[in-house]
Amino acid sequence: MKKSIEEICNRQVERELYSSLLYMAMASWTETRGYSGIADWLFEQAEEEKEHMLKFVRYINGRGGHAILPALKQPPVEYNDIKTLFDEVLKHEQYISASINDIVELSFKEKDYSTHNWIQWFVSEQLEEEASVQAIIDKLNLVGDHNMYIFDRDILSMRTGGDSGGGE
Ligand code: FEO
């Protein structure tokens, strides 16, 4: 494996691992605020990022390179609110997509077609991740100032919780 490819893949090891840490920090913040559903989603996302990082580690080592596990900067501890938190998740995923695209570009330039082929999985994965975060943001926008989404869910649980006959 060429040095330039090894280096850019190691850069991605650091970025995927940081993504995992960032989502865990966000999960921890949301959990302490009582948002257990959102915390679960973020913890799960953090696990996925760890898996992404490991894919890079195994790929680098498998191609005769040396995967380096980095020291990481501390992610933010506090977040303003759920909406801005998800805006930050989307922004972070767009940054990761751009970084994956750098690998696509460099592997092509370096004629490393194995890496070019291997990295396509991440291209699709990024597409999916951005779409799923965007879907959450769209839902959050529905919530608006009037908590319509929560209200909608409440209504649903009231319907499924009782018999159709009504009564006390
Ligand atoms: Fe592994 Fe969400 O980027």
XYZ file of N, CA and C and ligand atoms in Angstrom:
507
model
N 0.854 -1.190 0.000
C 0.000 0.000 0.000
C 0.896 1.248 0.000
N 0.544 2.193 -0.884
C 1.362 3.413 -0.952
C 1.242 4.223 0.337
N 2.320 4.918 0.647
C 2.351 5.727 1.874
C 1.197 6.743 1.915
N 0.933 7.378 0.785
C -0.121 8.409 0.749
C -1.497 7.813 1.076
N -1.724 6.570 0.620
C -3.009 5.907 0.891
C -3.065 5.489 2.364
N -1.934 4.982 2.849
C -1.858 4.592 4.264
C -2.157 5.811 5.152
N -1.576 6.939 4.777
C -1.756 8.147 5.594
C -3.209 8.641 5.579
N -3.796 8.643 4.395
C -5.173 9.166 4.340
C -6.151 8.192 5.024
N -5.841 6.893 4.975
C -6.692 5.920 5.680
C -6.505 6.056 7.191
N -5.286 6.343 7.620
C -5.054 6.571 9.047
C -5.740 7.853 9.520
N -5.793 8.844 8.639
C -6.530 10.064 8.972
C -7.997 9.707 9.213
N -8.499 8.754 8.413
C -9.896 8.356 8.571
C -10.110 7.528 9.846
N -9.102 6.768 10.260
C -9.187 6.045 11.540
C -9.474 7.064 12.641
N -8.720 8.150 12.617
C -8.880 9.195 13.635
C -10.275 9.832 13.553
N -10.734 10.089 12.337
C -12.027 10.766 12.175
C -13.211 9.876 12.564
N -13.115 8.591 12.249
C -14.206 7.670 12.622
C -14.238 7.480 14.140
N -13.063 7.382 14.729
C -12.998 7.206 16.177
C -13.507 8.457 16.891
N -13.161 9.613 16.346
C -13.670 10.853 16.932
C -15.197 10.923 16.782
N -15.706 10.461 15.640
C -17.169 10.448 15.448
C -17.825 9.633 16.557
N -17.222 8.481 16.863
C -17.759 7.617 17.910
C -17.762 8.341 19.262
N -16.656 8.990 19.553
C -16.538 9.721 20.820
C -17.544 10.881 20.888
N -17.650 11.591 19.772
C -18.578 12.726 19.704
C -20.012 12.273 19.959
N -20.422 11.164 19.306
C -21.805 10.706 19.466
C -22.047 10.159 20.871
N -20.998 9.580 21.474
C -21.150 9.125 22.862
C -21.323 10.317 23.801
N -20.564 11.397 23.530
C -20.688 12.603 24.362
C -22.085 13.203 24.215
N -22.578 13.216 22.978
C -23.934 13.729 22.737
C -24.965 12.832 23.414
N -24.748 11.514 23.331
C -25.676 10.557 23.954
C -25.717 10.767 25.460
N -24.555 10.969 26.036
C -24.473 11.159 27.479
C -25.228 12.422 27.899
N -25.041 13.490 27.123
C -25.743 14.751 27.436
C -27.253 14.565 27.339
N -27.719 13.898 26.270
C -29.173 13.728 26.087
C -29.752 12.806 27.171
N -28.967 11.782 27.552
C -29.449 10.856 28.586
C -29.651 11.579 29.912
N -28.731 12.498 30.240
C -28.878 13.220 31.509
C -30.052 14.202 31.465
N -30.542 14.492 30.254
C -31.697 15.390 30.134
C -33.000 14.609 30.002
N -32.921 13.287 30.109
C -34.139 12.463 30.080
C -34.582 12.009 28.704
N -33.788 12.334 27.687
C -34.152 11.901 26.326
C -33.566 10.513 26.065
N -34.185 9.487 26.635
C -33.576 8.157 26.554
C -33.621 7.573 25.138
N -34.675 7.906 24.379
C -34.767 7.403 23.000
C -33.657 7.966 22.131
N -33.442 9.264 22.242
C -32.395 9.921 21.449
C -31.017 9.433 21.905
N -30.868 9.253 23.217
C -29.591 8.742 23.742
C -29.299 7.360 23.163
N -30.320 6.492 23.124
C -30.135 5.149 22.543
C -29.675 5.249 21.100
N -30.316 6.126 20.346
C -29.978 6.293 18.927
C -28.507 6.716 18.784
N -28.110 7.660 19.629
C -26.738 8.183 19.546
C -25.703 7.151 20.008
N -26.038 6.404 21.067
C -25.105 5.355 21.525
C -24.915 4.303 20.429
N -26.017 3.969 19.765
C -25.961 2.990 18.678
C -25.088 3.522 17.529
N -25.293 4.800 17.241
C -24.515 5.453 16.182
C -23.020 5.437 16.529
N -22.734 5.664 17.813
C -21.342 5.651 18.280
C -20.717 4.277 18.050
N -21.503 3.212 18.291
C -21.015 1.840 18.047
C -20.692 1.642 16.575
N -21.582 2.143 15.711
C -21.364 2.009 14.266
C -20.077 2.699 13.844
N -19.832 3.874 14.433
C -18.611 4.624 14.082
C -17.366 3.862 14.518
N -17.476 3.189 15.650
C -16.349 2.371 16.111
C -16.095 1.233 15.111
N -17.181 0.653 14.614
C -17.037 -0.403 13.607
C -16.382 0.140 12.334
N -16.777 1.363 11.942
C -16.161 1.981 10.753
C -14.659 2.147 10.962
N -14.310 2.628 12.145
C -12.901 2.826 12.476
C -12.150 1.494 12.353
N -12.761 0.421 12.907
C -12.102 -0.891 12.863
C -11.952 -1.413 11.441
N -12.932 -1.115 10.590
C -12.816 -1.524 9.178
C -11.552 -0.917 8.575
N -11.306 0.354 8.879
C -10.100 1.011 8.360
C -8.831 0.393 8.947
N -8.867 0.132 10.250
C -7.691 -0.458 10.911
C -7.332 -1.787 10.245
N -8.343 -2.640 10.068
C -8.089 -3.976 9.504
C -7.678 -3.882 8.039
N -8.245 -2.910 7.341
C -7.889 -2.755 5.922
C -6.437 -2.306 5.774
N -6.044 -1.306 6.544
C -4.670 -0.793 6.467
C -3.681 -1.921 6.781
N -3.916 -2.609 7.899
C -2.993 -3.686 8.298
C -3.002 -4.835 7.295
N -4.176 -5.133 6.770
C -4.306 -6.217 5.793
C -3.591 -5.934 4.489
N -3.365 -4.660 4.198
C -2.676 -4.288 2.954
C -1.192 -4.002 3.194
N -0.698 -4.376 4.352
C 0.736 -4.214 4.616
C 1.111 -2.869 5.221
N 0.094 -2.060 5.585
C 0.384 -0.795 6.258
C 0.348 -0.972 7.769
N 0.362 0.130 8.477
C 0.283 0.084 9.941
C -0.774 1.091 10.402
N -1.868 0.559 10.923
C -2.933 1.436 11.434
C -2.499 2.027 12.771
N -2.656 3.338 12.870
C -2.245 4.047 14.085
C -3.485 4.511 14.846
N -3.568 4.117 16.117
C -4.677 4.575 16.962
C -4.286 5.910 17.591
N -5.085 6.949 17.320
C -4.673 8.297 17.703
C -5.131 8.726 19.100
N -4.512 9.779 19.611
C -5.057 10.498 20.765
C -6.155 11.390 20.206
N -7.212 11.567 20.976
C -8.344 12.351 20.465
C -8.573 13.594 21.308
N -9.070 14.638 20.648
C -9.484 15.818 21.416
C -10.839 15.520 22.079
N -11.092 16.220 23.159
C -12.354 15.998 23.868
C -13.513 16.623 23.098
N -14.588 15.868 22.892
C -15.760 16.462 22.226
C -16.472 17.430 23.174
N -17.354 18.289 22.639
C -18.096 19.205 23.508
C -18.879 18.447 24.590
N -18.990 19.063 25.749
C -19.689 18.443 26.880
C -21.153 18.887 26.910
N -21.358 20.153 26.566
C -22.709 20.725 26.619
C -23.228 21.014 25.208
N -24.543 20.880 25.049
C -25.187 21.175 23.768
C -26.383 22.080 24.040
N -26.709 22.922 23.080
C -27.773 23.896 23.332
C -29.143 23.253 23.488
N -29.508 22.474 22.496
C -30.802 21.789 22.522
C -30.764 20.662 21.496
N -31.831 19.885 21.457
C -31.867 18.691 20.595
C -31.752 19.060 19.116
N -32.439 20.132 18.737
C -32.422 20.524 17.322
C -31.002 20.888 16.872
N -30.318 21.728 17.643
C -28.960 22.123 17.227
C -28.011 20.937 17.319
N -28.277 20.038 18.263
C -27.446 18.834 18.362
C -27.522 18.034 17.055
N -28.743 17.825 16.538
C -28.866 17.056 15.294
C -28.328 17.833 14.085
N -28.429 19.161 14.137
C -27.803 19.957 13.068
C -26.287 19.712 13.072
N -25.733 19.598 14.272
C -24.294 19.334 14.382
C -23.941 17.929 13.899
N -24.833 16.961 14.177
C -24.602 15.590 13.689
C -24.555 15.608 12.156
N -25.538 16.304 11.546
C -25.580 16.351 10.080
C -24.325 17.025 9.524
N -23.937 18.125 10.142
C -22.742 18.839 9.683
C -21.503 17.935 9.798
N -21.449 17.184 10.891
C -20.313 16.282 11.091
C -20.310 15.175 10.027
N -21.480 14.623 9.731
C -21.548 13.560 8.713
C -21.184 14.095 7.331
N -21.539 15.349 7.054
C -21.168 15.939 5.757
C -19.649 16.093 5.672
N -19.050 16.435 6.802
C -17.594 16.543 6.872
C -16.944 15.167 6.645
N -17.534 14.125 7.242
C -17.020 12.763 7.057
C -17.188 12.326 5.594
N -18.323 12.666 4.995
C -18.538 12.312 3.579
C -17.469 12.949 2.698
N -17.169 14.209 2.978
C -16.147 14.908 2.187
C -14.788 14.226 2.370
N -14.554 13.772 3.581
C -13.290 13.119 3.882
C -13.189 11.743 3.201
N -14.317 11.030 3.106
C -14.361 9.753 2.360
C -14.132 10.045 0.865
N -14.739 11.113 0.375
C -14.552 11.481 -1.029
C -13.091 11.783 -1.346
N -12.360 12.344 -0.365
C -10.925 12.584 -0.557
C -10.192 11.262 -0.826
N -10.630 10.214 -0.106
C -9.987 8.898 -0.283
C -10.316 8.332 -1.667
N -11.580 8.510 -2.083
C -11.982 8.069 -3.424
C -11.071 8.738 -4.461
N -10.932 10.039 -4.311
C -10.160 10.838 -5.265
C -8.681 10.433 -5.279
N -8.108 10.317 -4.085
C -6.674 9.992 -4.015
C -6.388 8.576 -4.518
N -7.257 7.618 -4.162
C -7.011 6.236 -4.596
C -7.068 6.149 -6.125
N -7.935 6.949 -6.719
C -8.012 6.960 -8.183
C -6.747 7.579 -8.773
N -6.342 8.693 -8.187
C -5.144 9.395 -8.646
C -3.896 8.526 -8.529
N -3.849 7.759 -7.445
C -2.675 6.893 -7.189
C -2.792 5.536 -7.891
N -3.882 5.366 -8.655
C -4.167 4.100 -9.343
C -4.224 2.910 -8.371
N -4.679 3.168 -7.151
C -4.893 2.089 -6.178
C -6.355 1.676 -6.311
N -6.616 0.821 -7.291
C -8.005 0.476 -7.595
C -8.636 -0.444 -6.555
N -7.806 -1.145 -5.781
C -8.350 -1.967 -4.687
C -8.973 -1.067 -3.634
N -8.217 -0.020 -3.254
C -8.768 0.912 -2.263
C -9.968 1.647 -2.851
N -9.851 2.004 -4.115
C -10.953 2.706 -4.781
C -12.223 1.861 -4.742
N -12.071 0.562 -4.935
C -13.206 -0.352 -4.887
C -13.700 -0.531 -3.441
N -12.762 -0.725 -2.531
C -13.100 -0.979 -1.116
C -13.856 0.197 -0.484
N -13.450 1.393 -0.851
C -14.005 2.595 -0.203
C -15.453 2.875 -0.639
N -15.887 2.211 -1.717
C -17.258 2.461 -2.199
C -18.314 2.129 -1.150
N -18.030 1.133 -0.304
C -18.970 0.788 0.774
C -19.228 2.014 1.653
N -18.163 2.760 1.929
C -18.290 3.953 2.765
C -19.046 5.078 2.038
N -18.887 5.117 0.738
C -19.619 6.135 -0.044
C -21.125 5.901 0.138
N -21.555 4.641 0.016
C -22.980 4.314 0.191
C -23.415 4.535 1.631
N -22.568 4.132 2.557
C -22.881 4.282 3.985
C -23.107 5.758 4.339
N -22.269 6.622 3.805
C -22.409 8.055 4.098
C -23.719 8.609 3.560
N -24.081 8.126 2.375
C -25.343 8.552 1.768
C -26.506 8.211 2.701
N -26.469 6.961 3.223
C -27.509 6.497 4.138
C -27.510 7.293 5.435
N -26.325 7.520 5.985
C -26.246 8.208 7.274
C -26.753 9.646 7.161
N -26.346 10.323 6.103
C -26.822 11.702 5.928
C -28.345 11.720 5.786
N -28.878 10.749 5.029
C -30.333 10.706 4.821
C -31.064 10.438 6.124
N -30.536 9.538 6.961
C -31.259 9.222 8.197
C -31.205 10.394 9.175
N -30.094 11.125 9.214
C -30.032 12.300 10.097
C -30.965 13.389 9.568
N -30.984 13.550 8.240
C -31.886 14.554 7.647
C -33.344 14.229 7.972
N -33.682 12.926 7.967
C -35.063 12.514 8.275
C -35.420 12.880 9.713
N -34.458 12.734 10.612
C -34.709 13.111 12.015
C -34.908 14.620 12.123
N -34.072 15.378 11.417
C -34.197 16.850 11.454
C -35.556 17.275 10.889
N -35.987 16.608 9.824
C -37.307 16.922 9.247
C -38.407 16.696 10.283
N -38.290 15.601 11.037
C -39.288 15.306 12.084
C -39.227 16.362 13.178
N -38.009 16.728 13.550
C -37.850 17.743 14.605
C -38.451 19.074 14.171
N -38.354 19.364 12.880
C -38.958 20.597 12.379
C -40.477 20.553 12.491
N -41.024 19.329 12.396
C -42.477 19.165 12.554
C -42.912 19.486 13.979
N -42.008 19.179 14.922
C -42.320 19.430 16.324
C -42.644 20.904 16.515
N -41.848 21.756 15.882
C -42.075 23.191 15.946
C -42.156 23.685 17.384
N -42.837 24.779 17.581
C -42.953 25.344 18.917
C -44.100 24.719 19.694
N -44.922 23.988 19.027
C -46.146 23.520 19.672
C -46.125 22.039 20.013
N -44.946 21.444 19.909
C -44.817 20.029 20.260
C -45.851 19.144 19.560
N -46.099 19.469 18.288
C -47.112 18.716 17.548
C -46.738 17.245 17.402
N -45.476 17.006 17.257
C -45.038 15.624 17.059
C -45.327 14.794 18.310
N -44.959 15.347 19.470
C -45.201 14.663 20.748
C -46.706 14.444 20.932
N -47.425 15.502 20.613
C -48.884 15.451 20.715
C -49.421 14.321 19.839
N -48.898 14.249 18.639
C -49.293 13.219 17.681
C -49.031 11.824 18.253
N -47.881 11.658 18.874
C -47.523 10.365 19.476
C -48.445 10.055 20.660
N -48.755 11.092 21.436
C -49.642 10.900 22.589
C -51.010 10.410 22.145
N -51.501 11.050 21.122
C -52.816 10.675 20.580
C -52.781 9.205 20.154
N -51.718 8.831 19.501
C -51.586 7.458 19.014
C -51.617 6.482 20.186
N -50.857 6.793 21.240
C -50.819 5.861 22.375
C -52.161 5.825 23.107
N -52.877 6.937 23.089
C -54.209 6.935 23.706
C -55.147 6.008 22.934
N -54.990 6.013 21.616
C -55.863 5.170 20.784
C -55.554 3.695 20.968
N -54.264 3.354 20.972
C -53.913 1.934 21.062
C -54.013 1.437 22.501
N -54.018 2.363 23.460
C -54.026 1.983 24.874
C -55.407 1.549 25.365
N -56.455 2.030 24.746
C -57.789 1.707 25.268
C -58.667 1.021 24.232
N -59.774 0.443 24.683
C -60.710 -0.170 23.752
C -61.481 0.906 23.026
N -61.994 0.546 21.873
C -62.691 1.558 21.061
C -64.021 1.958 21.691
N -64.497 1.192 22.667
C -65.786 1.482 23.268
C -65.796 2.730 24.149
N -64.607 3.248 24.483
C -64.544 4.451 25.306
C -64.751 4.109 26.766
N -65.359 4.983 27.539
C -65.587 4.753 28.975
C -64.506 5.398 29.812
N -64.582 5.196 31.131
C -63.671 5.844 32.058
C -62.256 5.293 31.980
Fe -18.531 6.631 9.906
Fe -20.895 8.421 10.231
O -19.259 8.190 9.497
